[in-house]
């Protein structure tokens, strides 16, 4: 057993020891550990605190800001963000309340170093978070951010992008979970740090929810700790701290060891083929209360300490009892490696033999993967200590609450002022060419070249596939006779965040809510993955705080429909800091929001493609001079501008409610929100449909619409809004619905039974372009970027 003599070594000696042993703690943090223990720590203890006090695990820079701003409770919240996943009410069937389980994480650093493995294990980790709540995993999604594919690092960007997509589809498809898509952006701020965010959804009966805490029953009855899954190896060792520091290209090879190795086929047996569910069902049948937690960051050490501490207990674990895939693993590696496809359970000791039999005999884990098994590795103790034993020695004995509570830093926020101004330029004479150029941008163009790899229908519950509408839609309870649908959208524009971090956060929430409303679902809960640079930099921490404040204001002011002045709750999320290269280049502030929407009857949902000729086309939402960060400015001028879209929360709320009601009452044939590329792009996408198979065109007239704004800005402004296709006979009903919300819909024009888009202003033709030209531009942009 090695003890690090904190009290005897000088600062330079400590730094050398830390570097030699992969310790990322600061000198002051290490001395704090020694102070807590009242002695010099063992190397195992130092690694334990190294992981648990990392930014990734402890949220040491962000927690106070999250607690200050985010609304996490609500009348529909069953479980807030305190556990591995949040749960909101989905529906009731035969008097039984069902919950929608939502988890949202990032796997950014690993995916930059090893794209396939990093993305795959991101999916693997997020589905475990949902599974260990007792839920059936029903969907995943993945918002992605990559570098500039045509920039100086273009070849590497394309390698990373294709590797990430491969990792996602290879894992999720093999696992048997449908993919609901997710937005994708390319820009140079992500050259050195791609963002791979992952979302998972599950459904669970409220009575079947399992918590990631040792139950109170352990105070009266002996409880064991059981490890389930792959044998422990050295993969992912240091992963928690790797995710909490800057990426350094010169250390890329050694960083690869911090990336985990996936095995979706073993996960399929544990999760999708219901080995875990069999254990949970058996425990429920017998009336035993158990704890269940997945192994993610910092492996066994993190999962077991948090499981026991959350219940008010301690743990005594023998590392020699942990199945190992490699000889002579160091105790700190056994404790903190992030070997994938593993769970830890706390169960009554007398129940342990049955649990082991389910995994090892009924589901034959040792036959599926060499060394895989379920095994008792320790016990729950009443003393609030975290004890690890190795080869007859106690290599760790720490106060368990000190281990898991982490530390807090009070970071300083320094305002950042955007220096670029709004450009002054003449209106282009050929708006058709401009439109085609905007359509070909990989940030606007079809993502079908990505989605086509995903199995979107594997569980047979998919109603709307990725790209067919602003949100994908599943019917997760159809097998028990419920028509309830769940819509999911993931959003966040990095260009808005760069210009104004507050509105970057607020518009991400608003767009995600608009997107689920566009299929007819009611925004019911959101999650956030907050991707920023180095929080030790005052400007970056300011961007973070402003982004969170924007998210909070949007959630609190758009409201939960049917509950006046009640926020749409934030029930899960993640903070990913240190998305900065060794050269000091930060990613654009990127708060990425996932919004889950619920629709009582999925058969009433709509997609975005135009359905019938001679339908009326309505616009909801005034066009404003808000083109800062727009694709129009970037493609036309190579500039970002300054005036980002600013959400009028009251109008946004009324517009969203009106769209939901209009779709529910059957007057809407198709609906699309306005975002990237503005109204012009939204019209094109409604003409083309998900796979550019549309045959209907449109003729629209801008006369009277935002008359003080130039025509090109009306077309490409990214101010929030909706475009809806309405049957002519139902237009009075449609307009009455919006009049109830004090909104006057603007009649843009009609769908046409010919393959052409015509846009006029005061009877003067601005754009006339055929579907073939539109499709060629729109289908090629992202495909070219990924080539």
XYZ file of C-alpha atoms in Angstrom:
787
model
C 0.000 0.000 0.000
C 1.435 3.321 -1.075
C 0.973 6.460 1.011
C 1.615 9.877 -0.487
C 3.303 12.072 2.081
C 1.484 15.314 1.445
C 2.904 16.916 4.575
C 6.538 16.217 3.738
C 6.818 16.940 0.031
C 7.249 20.451 -1.306
C 5.057 21.838 -4.061
C 7.348 20.847 -6.941
C 7.743 17.322 -5.557
C 3.984 16.988 -5.179
C 3.434 18.152 -8.762
C 5.867 15.501 -10.014
C 4.142 12.821 -7.945
C 0.735 13.909 -9.185
C 1.895 13.896 -12.821
C 3.518 10.469 -12.448
C 0.339 8.994 -10.943
C -2.290 10.725 -13.069
C -3.617 12.907 -10.251
C -5.386 16.110 -11.353
C -6.108 17.511 -7.888
C -4.583 20.863 -7.099
C -2.055 21.058 -4.277
C -4.620 22.783 -2.059
C -7.233 20.116 -2.847
C -4.803 17.334 -1.964
C -3.997 19.056 1.326
C -7.744 19.324 1.966
C -7.997 15.545 1.533
C -5.239 15.034 4.087
C -7.027 17.431 6.440
C -10.292 15.500 6.103
C -8.560 12.182 6.788
C -6.349 13.552 9.550
C -3.376 11.834 7.916
C -1.575 11.413 4.634
C -3.774 9.657 2.064
C -3.050 6.394 0.334
C -2.691 6.536 -3.427
C -6.065 4.773 -3.725
C -7.725 7.409 -1.539
C -6.138 10.188 -3.544
C -7.456 8.659 -6.782
C -10.879 8.324 -5.194
C -11.014 12.026 -4.325
C -9.349 12.856 -7.636
C -12.364 11.409 -9.438
C -15.118 12.398 -7.024
C -13.857 15.973 -6.781
C -13.423 16.347 -10.525
C -15.567 18.874 -12.348
C -17.310 15.984 -14.098
C -18.464 14.340 -10.862
C -18.718 17.159 -8.312
C -19.946 20.095 -10.427
C -17.601 22.172 -8.288
C -17.755 25.248 -10.547
C -21.366 24.979 -11.699
C -23.541 23.630 -8.896
C -24.226 26.936 -7.167
C -25.307 28.522 -10.467
C -27.593 25.603 -11.315
C -29.185 25.760 -7.867
C -29.595 29.516 -8.147
C -31.448 29.543 -11.461
C -32.985 26.289 -12.690
C -36.599 25.294 -11.908
C -36.545 21.566 -11.081
C -39.948 20.943 -9.518
C -43.475 20.933 -10.876
C -46.860 19.216 -10.650
C -45.787 16.638 -13.232
C -42.349 15.865 -11.754
C -41.998 12.407 -10.248
C -38.214 12.507 -9.885
C -36.031 15.581 -10.273
C -32.374 15.774 -11.302
C -30.983 14.365 -8.034
C -30.555 10.852 -9.456
C -29.219 9.303 -12.663
C -32.313 10.362 -14.631
C -35.358 12.574 -14.183
C -38.960 11.369 -14.418
C -42.095 13.273 -15.404
C -45.658 12.036 -15.579
C -46.458 10.466 -18.944
C -50.019 9.200 -18.595
C -52.298 6.950 -16.596
C -53.451 3.568 -17.888
C -56.089 1.641 -15.941
C -55.416 3.796 -12.909
C -51.675 3.138 -13.035
C -49.411 6.195 -13.372
C -46.583 5.875 -15.873
C -43.487 8.014 -15.879
C -41.318 9.227 -18.749
C -37.675 8.829 -17.745
C -35.179 11.278 -19.293
C -31.396 11.451 -19.057
C -28.989 13.793 -20.843
C -25.187 13.578 -20.816
C -22.095 14.461 -22.809
C -19.183 12.393 -24.082
C -17.191 15.153 -25.700
C -13.548 14.571 -24.862
C -13.590 10.797 -25.509
C -15.238 11.336 -28.893
C -12.581 13.832 -29.961
C -9.823 11.318 -29.200
C -11.514 8.066 -30.291
C -14.705 9.019 -32.153
C -16.225 5.565 -32.620
C -15.588 4.326 -29.096
C -16.312 7.690 -27.494
C -19.713 8.074 -29.138
C -20.657 4.432 -28.604
C -19.893 4.521 -24.901
C -21.786 7.791 -24.649
C -24.894 5.961 -25.822
C -24.040 3.036 -23.542
C -23.763 5.237 -20.481
C -26.954 7.193 -21.050
C -29.145 4.114 -21.550
C -27.751 2.675 -18.292
C -28.831 5.864 -16.509
C -32.418 5.255 -17.629
C -32.314 1.487 -17.121
C -31.166 1.701 -13.501
C -34.291 3.701 -12.630
C -36.263 0.536 -13.390
C -37.383 1.831 -16.786
C -37.655 0.247 -20.206
C -35.416 2.212 -22.578
C -37.488 3.332 -25.570
C -35.332 5.848 -27.482
C -32.049 7.713 -27.762
C -31.014 10.936 -29.488
C -27.711 12.690 -30.091
C -27.106 16.411 -30.705
C -23.681 16.775 -32.373
C -21.211 19.612 -32.946
C -18.214 19.269 -35.256
C -15.450 21.519 -36.581
C -15.330 23.268 -39.931
C -15.215 20.521 -42.603
C -13.711 22.924 -45.131
C -11.248 24.581 -42.758
C -7.605 23.886 -42.021
C -8.542 20.875 -39.882
C -11.175 19.689 -42.344
C -9.815 16.174 -42.863
C -9.712 15.502 -39.129
C -13.166 17.021 -38.667
C -14.618 14.684 -41.280
C -12.849 11.706 -39.672
C -14.304 12.607 -36.284
C -17.803 13.265 -37.655
C -17.979 9.977 -39.517
C -16.500 8.091 -36.574
C -19.015 9.572 -34.154
C -21.959 8.680 -36.384
C -20.563 5.165 -36.781
C -20.183 4.741 -33.021
C -23.753 5.895 -32.430
C -25.401 3.641 -34.972
C -23.250 0.602 -34.301
C -24.065 0.692 -30.596
C -27.708 1.783 -30.601
C -28.687 -0.456 -33.520
C -27.084 -3.509 -31.907
C -28.687 -2.629 -28.601
C -32.134 -2.407 -30.182
C -33.072 1.164 -29.253
C -34.583 3.520 -31.862
C -32.744 6.771 -32.524
C -34.862 9.943 -32.566
C -32.192 12.089 -34.206
C -30.762 15.301 -32.827
C -29.459 18.492 -34.405
C -25.984 18.829 -35.950
C -23.813 21.928 -36.393
C -20.427 22.541 -37.935
C -18.151 25.469 -37.111
C -14.474 26.086 -36.463
C -14.868 26.565 -32.700
C -15.347 22.781 -32.520
C -12.195 21.938 -34.504
C -10.335 20.806 -31.390
C -13.327 19.836 -29.256
C -16.300 18.137 -30.859
C -19.483 17.908 -28.785
C -21.286 14.586 -28.551
C -24.340 14.954 -26.346
C -26.634 11.992 -25.755
C -30.236 11.701 -24.584
C -32.184 8.610 -23.586
C -35.870 8.085 -22.853
C -37.557 5.306 -20.924
C -40.982 4.448 -19.532
C -41.742 3.028 -16.109
C -44.725 2.379 -13.891
C -44.521 4.652 -10.907
C -44.679 1.615 -8.609
C -41.685 0.074 -10.396
C -39.275 3.006 -10.005
C -35.961 1.979 -8.464
C -33.687 4.472 -6.757
C -29.919 4.765 -6.767
C -29.664 4.587 -3.000
C -29.320 1.833 -0.427
C -32.806 1.560 1.117
C -33.499 2.291 4.789
C -34.185 -1.402 5.287
C -30.415 -1.908 5.372
C -30.418 -0.511 8.914
C -32.294 -3.623 10.062
C -31.161 -6.283 7.591
C -27.670 -7.035 6.195
C -27.315 -5.831 2.587
C -24.745 -6.955 0.028
C -23.217 -5.009 -2.837
C -23.334 -6.959 -6.103
C -21.356 -6.006 -9.200
C -22.891 -7.060 -12.517
C -21.391 -7.037 -16.012
C -18.001 -7.154 -17.701
C -14.878 -8.033 -15.757
C -12.915 -4.964 -14.737
C -9.983 -3.915 -16.898
C -7.994 -0.696 -17.104
C -10.127 0.977 -19.764
C -11.434 4.407 -18.898
C -9.136 4.765 -15.885
C -8.954 8.502 -15.245
C -11.989 9.140 -17.459
C -13.726 11.451 -14.977
C -10.669 13.662 -14.675
C -9.965 13.408 -18.415
C -13.415 14.926 -19.010
C -12.551 17.719 -16.569
C -9.395 19.087 -18.157
C -8.221 20.679 -21.372
C -7.499 18.529 -24.394
C -3.863 18.492 -25.466
C -3.016 17.131 -28.908
C 0.469 16.202 -27.707
C -1.077 13.897 -25.091
C -3.631 12.367 -27.415
C -2.161 8.855 -27.396
C -2.089 8.614 -23.612
C -5.581 10.114 -23.457
C -6.955 7.200 -25.457
C -6.582 5.021 -22.368
C -9.210 7.151 -20.643
C -11.799 6.170 -23.279
C -13.990 3.189 -22.452
C -14.544 0.129 -24.658
C -18.187 -0.653 -25.562
C -19.982 -3.991 -25.863
C -23.587 -3.473 -26.973
C -24.325 -7.185 -27.215
C -23.683 -7.811 -23.527
C -25.675 -4.645 -22.767
C -28.496 -6.037 -24.902
C -28.748 -9.065 -22.613
C -28.581 -7.004 -19.434
C -30.897 -4.237 -20.544
C -33.035 -5.050 -23.574
C -33.471 -8.774 -23.003
C -34.472 -7.984 -19.462
C -31.893 -9.665 -17.223
C -32.016 -6.544 -15.062
C -35.788 -6.449 -15.297
C -36.029 -10.057 -14.127
C -34.097 -9.200 -10.974
C -36.191 -6.097 -10.333
C -39.436 -7.997 -10.903
C -38.308 -10.778 -8.567
C -37.437 -8.249 -5.860
C -40.806 -6.558 -6.234
C -42.640 -9.880 -6.145
C -40.885 -10.782 -2.887
C -41.386 -7.325 -1.421
C -37.651 -6.570 -1.184
C -36.471 -2.973 -1.592
C -33.162 -2.691 -3.429
C -30.818 -0.010 -4.761
C -29.569 0.008 -8.345
C -26.971 2.194 -10.010
C -24.977 2.103 -13.201
C -21.200 2.360 -13.282
C -20.086 5.419 -15.201
C -17.476 7.998 -14.232
C -14.901 6.638 -11.733
C -16.393 3.166 -11.982
C -16.942 1.066 -8.873
C -15.681 3.742 -6.495
C -18.130 6.401 -7.616
C -21.172 4.150 -8.050
C -20.807 2.243 -4.783
C -19.963 5.288 -2.657
C -22.844 7.333 -4.041
C -25.269 4.396 -3.759
C -24.431 3.897 -0.076
C -24.041 7.546 0.897
C -27.411 8.452 -0.659
C -29.074 6.019 1.731
C -27.116 7.213 4.749
C -24.790 4.203 4.901
C -21.188 3.247 4.330
C -19.552 0.484 2.286
C -16.923 -2.193 2.885
C -15.623 -3.633 -0.402
C -12.939 -6.206 -1.124
C -11.283 -5.312 -4.425
C -9.970 -8.880 -4.674
C -13.559 -10.089 -5.094
C -14.084 -7.933 -8.168
C -13.839 -9.993 -11.393
C -10.810 -8.789 -13.343
C -9.949 -9.193 -17.004
C -6.259 -8.407 -16.531
C -3.580 -9.618 -14.157
C -1.919 -7.382 -11.576
C -4.287 -4.440 -11.801
C -3.416 -1.780 -9.250
C -6.048 -1.230 -6.561
C -6.741 2.322 -7.720
C -7.389 1.000 -11.226
C -9.743 -1.714 -9.974
C -11.628 0.905 -7.976
C -11.782 3.726 -10.512
C -11.543 2.196 -14.022
C -14.610 2.834 -16.194
C -15.029 -0.584 -17.771
C -18.356 -0.494 -19.591
C -21.580 -2.494 -19.245
C -21.589 -2.692 -15.447
C -24.077 -2.055 -12.633
C -24.008 -2.265 -8.860
C -26.965 -3.420 -6.771
C -27.610 -3.287 -3.052
C -29.801 -6.241 -2.020
C -30.636 -8.087 1.185
C -27.883 -10.643 1.831
C -30.332 -13.536 1.896
C -31.546 -12.479 -1.581
C -28.050 -12.378 -3.100
C -27.912 -16.068 -4.175
C -31.102 -15.630 -6.225
C -29.783 -12.454 -7.854
C -26.539 -14.182 -8.798
C -28.508 -17.107 -10.230
C -30.606 -14.840 -12.454
C -27.546 -13.270 -14.057
C -25.093 -16.167 -14.051
C -27.445 -19.100 -14.649
C -30.686 -17.841 -16.197
C -28.984 -15.318 -18.463
C -25.592 -17.054 -18.587
C -23.449 -13.912 -18.482
C -20.180 -15.918 -18.277
C -21.067 -17.577 -21.597
C -21.833 -14.289 -23.342
C -18.592 -12.486 -22.505
C -15.491 -13.999 -20.972
C -15.332 -13.113 -17.328
C -18.728 -11.380 -17.255
C -20.794 -12.242 -14.205
C -22.654 -11.047 -11.161
C -20.708 -11.288 -7.898
C -20.927 -10.067 -4.320
C -18.052 -7.612 -3.838
C -18.851 -6.120 -0.476
C -21.419 -5.153 2.081
C -23.360 -2.141 3.260
C -22.292 -0.935 6.699
C -23.973 1.369 9.202
C -20.734 3.208 9.869
C -20.529 6.081 7.375
C -17.132 5.074 6.045
C -15.977 4.031 2.611
C -13.592 1.101 3.000
C -11.681 -0.675 0.232
C -9.548 -3.752 0.915
C -6.850 -5.207 -1.329
C -4.616 -8.206 -0.691
C -5.273 -8.162 3.035
C -4.760 -4.431 3.511
C -7.192 -1.555 3.950
C -6.153 0.706 1.069
C -8.969 3.209 1.571
C -10.910 4.297 4.644
C -12.633 7.646 4.160
C -15.703 9.410 5.551
C -18.169 8.513 2.823
C -20.046 11.824 2.946
C -16.820 13.732 2.373
C -16.093 11.550 -0.640
C -19.383 12.187 -2.409
C -20.263 15.753 -1.461
C -17.451 17.189 -3.536
C -16.172 20.718 -3.212
C -17.406 24.098 -4.375
C -15.588 26.936 -6.084
C -16.897 30.463 -6.284
C -15.840 31.392 -9.774
C -15.717 34.980 -10.984
C -17.827 36.041 -13.967
C -16.622 38.886 -16.161
C -19.016 40.220 -18.814
C -18.032 39.738 -22.442
C -19.185 42.336 -24.957
C -19.691 41.234 -28.561
C -17.755 43.634 -30.756
C -19.115 42.841 -34.196
C -21.845 45.166 -35.457
C -24.761 44.648 -37.769
C -23.505 44.716 -41.377
C -24.627 47.363 -43.828
C -25.127 46.034 -47.345
C -27.447 46.287 -50.309
C -30.106 43.692 -50.842
C -28.827 40.961 -53.193
C -30.372 41.115 -56.618
C -30.517 37.328 -57.027
C -32.281 35.954 -53.967
C -32.722 32.578 -55.638
C -28.955 32.024 -55.646
C -28.745 33.155 -52.030
C -31.485 30.725 -51.026
C -29.747 27.818 -52.738
C -26.476 28.735 -51.028
C -28.135 28.859 -47.604
C -29.844 25.521 -48.262
C -26.478 23.935 -49.060
C -24.944 24.994 -45.750
C -24.280 21.857 -43.666
C -25.974 23.630 -40.753
C -29.202 23.898 -42.748
C -29.058 21.034 -45.238
C -30.753 17.676 -44.825
C -29.273 15.359 -42.185
C -30.621 12.296 -43.980
C -27.044 11.219 -44.690
C -26.661 10.831 -40.911
C -30.124 9.539 -39.997
C -30.046 6.832 -42.669
C -27.571 4.856 -40.554
C -29.824 4.895 -37.508
C -32.386 2.186 -36.832
C -35.335 4.428 -36.080
C -38.019 1.754 -35.955
C -36.435 -1.166 -34.118
C -39.011 -1.375 -31.309
C -41.990 -0.794 -33.586
C -43.149 2.288 -31.668
C -41.983 5.026 -34.027
C -44.683 7.376 -35.315
C -42.570 10.195 -36.786
C -38.979 9.508 -37.792
C -36.088 11.964 -37.589
C -36.366 14.649 -40.262
C -40.053 14.113 -40.944
C -41.004 16.858 -38.505
C -39.375 19.263 -36.077
C -39.488 16.507 -33.459
C -39.496 12.735 -33.704
C -42.439 10.964 -32.091
C -42.875 7.519 -30.533
C -45.829 5.675 -29.005
C -44.124 3.825 -26.147
C -47.233 2.330 -24.501
C -49.212 1.229 -27.525
C -48.736 -2.415 -26.534
C -50.941 -1.834 -23.485
C -53.566 0.097 -25.408
C -52.440 3.667 -24.784
C -52.242 6.126 -27.675
C -50.030 8.542 -25.762
C -47.123 9.831 -27.797
C -43.744 11.247 -26.767
C -42.053 13.865 -28.933
C -38.395 14.757 -28.524
C -36.333 17.619 -29.902
C -32.742 18.664 -29.195
C -31.669 22.229 -29.930
C -29.046 24.909 -29.359
C -27.550 27.362 -31.843
C -23.835 27.917 -31.090
C -23.685 31.114 -33.161
C -26.302 32.782 -30.975
C -24.339 31.714 -27.900
C -21.165 33.255 -29.279
C -22.846 36.631 -29.812
C -25.055 36.699 -26.720
C -24.850 33.784 -24.257
C -28.097 34.723 -22.495
C -30.164 34.550 -25.658
C -28.227 31.460 -26.711
C -29.734 29.697 -23.694
C -33.207 31.210 -23.969
C -33.617 30.554 -27.696
C -32.469 26.936 -27.270
C -35.340 26.330 -24.837
C -37.858 28.188 -26.998
C -36.890 26.338 -30.171
C -36.985 22.939 -28.487
C -40.466 23.732 -27.171
C -41.630 25.011 -30.559
C -40.374 21.848 -32.180
C -42.376 19.454 -30.019
C -45.400 21.745 -30.342
C -45.036 21.538 -34.133
C -46.071 17.881 -34.077
C -48.918 18.592 -31.639
C -47.202 17.676 -28.365
C -47.170 19.773 -25.195
C -43.718 20.682 -23.819
C -43.650 18.814 -20.512
C -40.043 18.707 -19.368
C -36.601 19.774 -20.488
C -33.045 18.667 -19.907
C -29.880 20.644 -20.481
C -26.347 19.738 -21.459
C -24.205 22.809 -20.849
C -21.074 22.753 -22.981
C -18.564 25.518 -22.288
C -14.864 26.235 -22.137
C -12.616 26.688 -19.128
C -14.650 27.928 -16.107
C -11.500 29.266 -14.483
C -11.574 32.006 -17.139
C -13.851 34.828 -16.011
C -15.278 35.415 -19.483
C -16.183 31.748 -19.923
C -17.841 31.543 -16.529
C -19.855 34.621 -17.429
C -21.021 32.905 -20.616
C -22.030 29.872 -18.571
C -24.008 31.854 -16.019
C -25.755 33.871 -18.710
C -26.672 30.723 -20.619
C -28.179 29.140 -17.503
C -30.048 32.370 -16.720
C -31.492 32.358 -20.241
C -32.603 28.740 -19.903
C -34.211 29.521 -16.575
C -36.085 32.589 -17.824
C -37.446 30.707 -20.834
C -38.557 27.709 -18.756
C -40.178 29.939 -16.141
C -41.956 32.260 -18.583
C -43.234 29.952 -21.307
C -44.945 27.879 -18.596
C -46.250 24.375 -18.344
C -49.483 24.365 -20.354
C -52.490 24.175 -18.063
C -50.494 25.424 -15.078
C -50.298 29.214 -15.085
C -46.987 30.682 -13.978
C -45.511 27.212 -13.471
C -42.171 26.571 -15.141
C -41.542 23.746 -17.543
C -39.255 21.737 -15.235
C -35.597 20.951 -15.872
C -35.408 17.324 -14.706
C -31.999 16.142 -15.861
C -28.803 17.456 -17.367
C -25.063 17.702 -17.386
C -22.319 20.326 -17.354
C -19.337 19.827 -19.632
C -16.567 22.319 -18.962
C -13.009 22.500 -20.277
C -14.053 22.209 -23.915
C -10.941 24.154 -24.728
C -7.813 23.188 -26.625
C -4.293 23.444 -25.277
C -3.913 26.594 -27.390
C -6.690 28.302 -25.408
C -9.437 28.012 -28.032
C -12.880 27.573 -26.443
C -15.940 26.120 -28.105
C -18.814 28.487 -28.732
C -21.085 28.612 -25.655
C -23.357 25.660 -26.356
C -26.284 25.045 -24.030
C -28.078 22.150 -25.737
C -31.677 21.582 -24.681
C -33.746 18.427 -25.054
C -37.487 18.934 -24.722
C -39.909 16.079 -24.181
C -43.458 16.740 -25.320
C -46.529 14.630 -24.631
C -49.538 14.203 -26.900
C -52.536 12.257 -25.628
C -53.332 10.732 -29.029
C -50.411 10.274 -31.384
C -52.778 9.810 -34.345
C -53.493 13.556 -34.183
C -49.843 14.475 -34.736
C -48.651 16.197 -37.915
C -45.398 16.277 -39.869
C -43.844 19.203 -41.735
C -44.375 18.208 -45.395
C -47.156 19.908 -47.351
C -50.096 17.522 -47.847
C -52.637 18.951 -50.307
C -52.709 21.480 -53.158
C -54.625 24.716 -52.636
C -54.239 24.573 -48.865
C -53.696 27.871 -47.096
C -50.235 28.684 -45.735
C -50.211 30.727 -42.538
C -47.374 32.415 -40.665
C -47.363 32.869 -36.904
C -44.743 35.313 -35.692
C -43.680 38.699 -36.979
C -40.418 38.884 -38.962
C -37.872 41.047 -37.169
C -34.440 42.462 -37.874
C -32.834 39.561 -35.993
C -30.277 38.010 -38.297
C -27.320 37.949 -35.904
C -25.771 34.478 -36.123
C -27.982 33.638 -39.102
C -27.033 31.381 -41.956
C -27.945 34.246 -44.289
C -25.233 36.532 -42.915
C -22.688 33.726 -42.832
C -23.301 32.449 -46.342
C -23.740 35.863 -47.966
C -21.211 37.966 -46.051
C -19.063 35.604 -44.009
C -20.128 37.562 -40.914
C -22.215 36.901 -37.807
C -23.716 40.324 -37.187
C -25.069 41.315 -33.775
C -28.876 41.187 -33.527
C -29.620 37.611 -32.437
C -33.236 36.454 -32.140
C -34.702 37.527 -28.797
C -37.597 35.542 -27.408
C -40.726 37.459 -26.457
C -41.698 34.962 -23.773
C -45.361 35.939 -23.550
C -45.877 35.791 -27.313
C -43.878 32.563 -27.524
C -46.104 30.960 -24.923
C -49.315 32.039 -26.659
C -48.029 30.944 -30.065
C -46.988 27.511 -28.797
C -50.333 27.002 -27.073
C -52.184 28.074 -30.212
C -50.257 25.616 -32.391
C -50.930 22.755 -29.957
C -54.665 23.552 -29.851
C -54.955 23.987 -33.620
C -53.298 20.633 -34.286
C -55.399 18.919 -31.608
C -58.615 20.278 -33.131
C -57.690 19.002 -36.581
C -57.369 22.207 -38.581
C -53.640 21.827 -39.316
C -52.269 19.586 -42.066
C -48.576 20.316 -41.527
C -46.472 22.543 -39.312
C -42.865 23.703 -39.167
C -41.133 26.102 -36.811
C -38.892 28.872 -38.134
C -35.248 28.671 -37.099
C -32.065 28.092 -39.120
C -32.316 29.846 -42.473
C -35.517 31.659 -41.564
C -38.909 31.549 -43.245
C -37.520 30.870 -46.707
C -35.789 27.664 -45.612
C -38.832 26.567 -43.603
C -41.002 26.854 -46.734
C -38.506 24.835 -48.770
C -38.369 22.082 -46.167
C -42.165 21.879 -46.113
C -42.128 21.496 -49.887
C -39.390 18.852 -49.933
C -40.216 16.756 -46.880
C -37.718 14.573 -45.033
C -36.295 12.846 -48.099
C -36.925 15.522 -50.723
C -39.799 13.456 -52.105
C -42.333 16.305 -52.118
C -44.339 17.039 -55.243
C -46.270 20.110 -54.129
C -45.012 23.648 -54.470
C -46.049 26.931 -52.904
C -46.851 30.468 -53.954
C -46.468 33.082 -51.222
C -46.836 36.847 -51.026
C -44.960 39.037 -48.519
C -47.020 42.199 -49.018
C -48.098 43.546 -45.641
C -45.744 41.308 -43.682
C -43.376 43.332 -41.463
C -43.466 46.167 -44.035
C -40.616 48.140 -42.466
C -38.202 45.259 -42.990
C -36.365 44.618 -46.252
C -37.609 41.619 -48.220
C -34.395 39.612 -47.887
C -34.434 40.077 -44.114
C -38.062 39.031 -43.925
C -37.174 35.841 -45.754
C -34.039 34.906 -43.819
C -34.619 36.403 -40.362
C -34.440 33.626 -37.751
C -36.938 35.250 -35.389
C -39.132 32.585 -33.831
C -42.369 31.575 -35.495
C -44.332 28.842 -37.229
C -45.563 28.087 -40.736
C -48.720 26.011 -40.900
C -50.676 24.389 -43.719
C -54.426 24.666 -43.131
C -57.403 23.318 -45.073
C -59.277 26.225 -46.663
C -62.568 25.053 -45.195
C -61.114 25.070 -41.681
C -59.402 28.448 -41.821
C -62.133 30.226 -39.765
C -61.709 27.646 -37.002
C -57.925 27.973 -37.212
C -57.963 31.761 -37.005
C -60.431 31.669 -34.106
C -58.068 29.475 -32.087
C -55.262 31.992 -32.449
C -57.574 34.930 -31.864
C -58.266 33.379 -28.451
C -54.540 33.791 -27.785
C -54.564 37.384 -29.142
C -52.583 36.408 -32.239
C -53.574 37.274 -35.794
C -52.220 34.675 -38.241
C -50.715 36.114 -41.412
C -51.911 34.442 -44.620
C -48.771 33.870 -46.682
C -50.268 32.078 -49.668
C -51.241 28.628 -50.894
C -49.737 25.281 -51.715
C -49.514 24.592 -55.444
C -50.007 21.466 -57.509
C -46.755 22.084 -59.338
C -43.109 21.554 -58.304
C -42.088 25.159 -57.793
C -41.610 27.766 -55.066
C -42.673 31.300 -55.933
C -42.165 34.179 -53.512
C -43.556 37.622 -54.326
C -43.567 41.001 -52.681
C -46.115 43.565 -53.846
C -46.704 41.380 -56.904
C -43.027 41.572 -57.782
C -41.395 38.174 -58.049
C -38.458 37.767 -55.676
C -37.778 34.038 -56.083
C -38.953 31.363 -58.474
C -37.183 28.033 -58.211
C -38.064 24.438 -59.032
C -38.096 21.543 -56.594
C -35.216 19.784 -58.346
C -32.882 22.721 -57.762
C -34.036 23.041 -54.168
C -33.533 19.335 -53.528
C -30.076 19.291 -55.104
C -28.838 22.080 -52.835
C -30.521 20.787 -49.677
C -29.523 17.142 -50.045
C -25.903 17.850 -50.850
C -24.666 20.163 -48.084
C -24.195 17.833 -45.114
C -23.253 14.897 -47.321
C -20.434 16.960 -48.796
C -19.310 18.091 -45.341
C -19.068 14.472 -44.168
C -17.290 13.195 -47.300
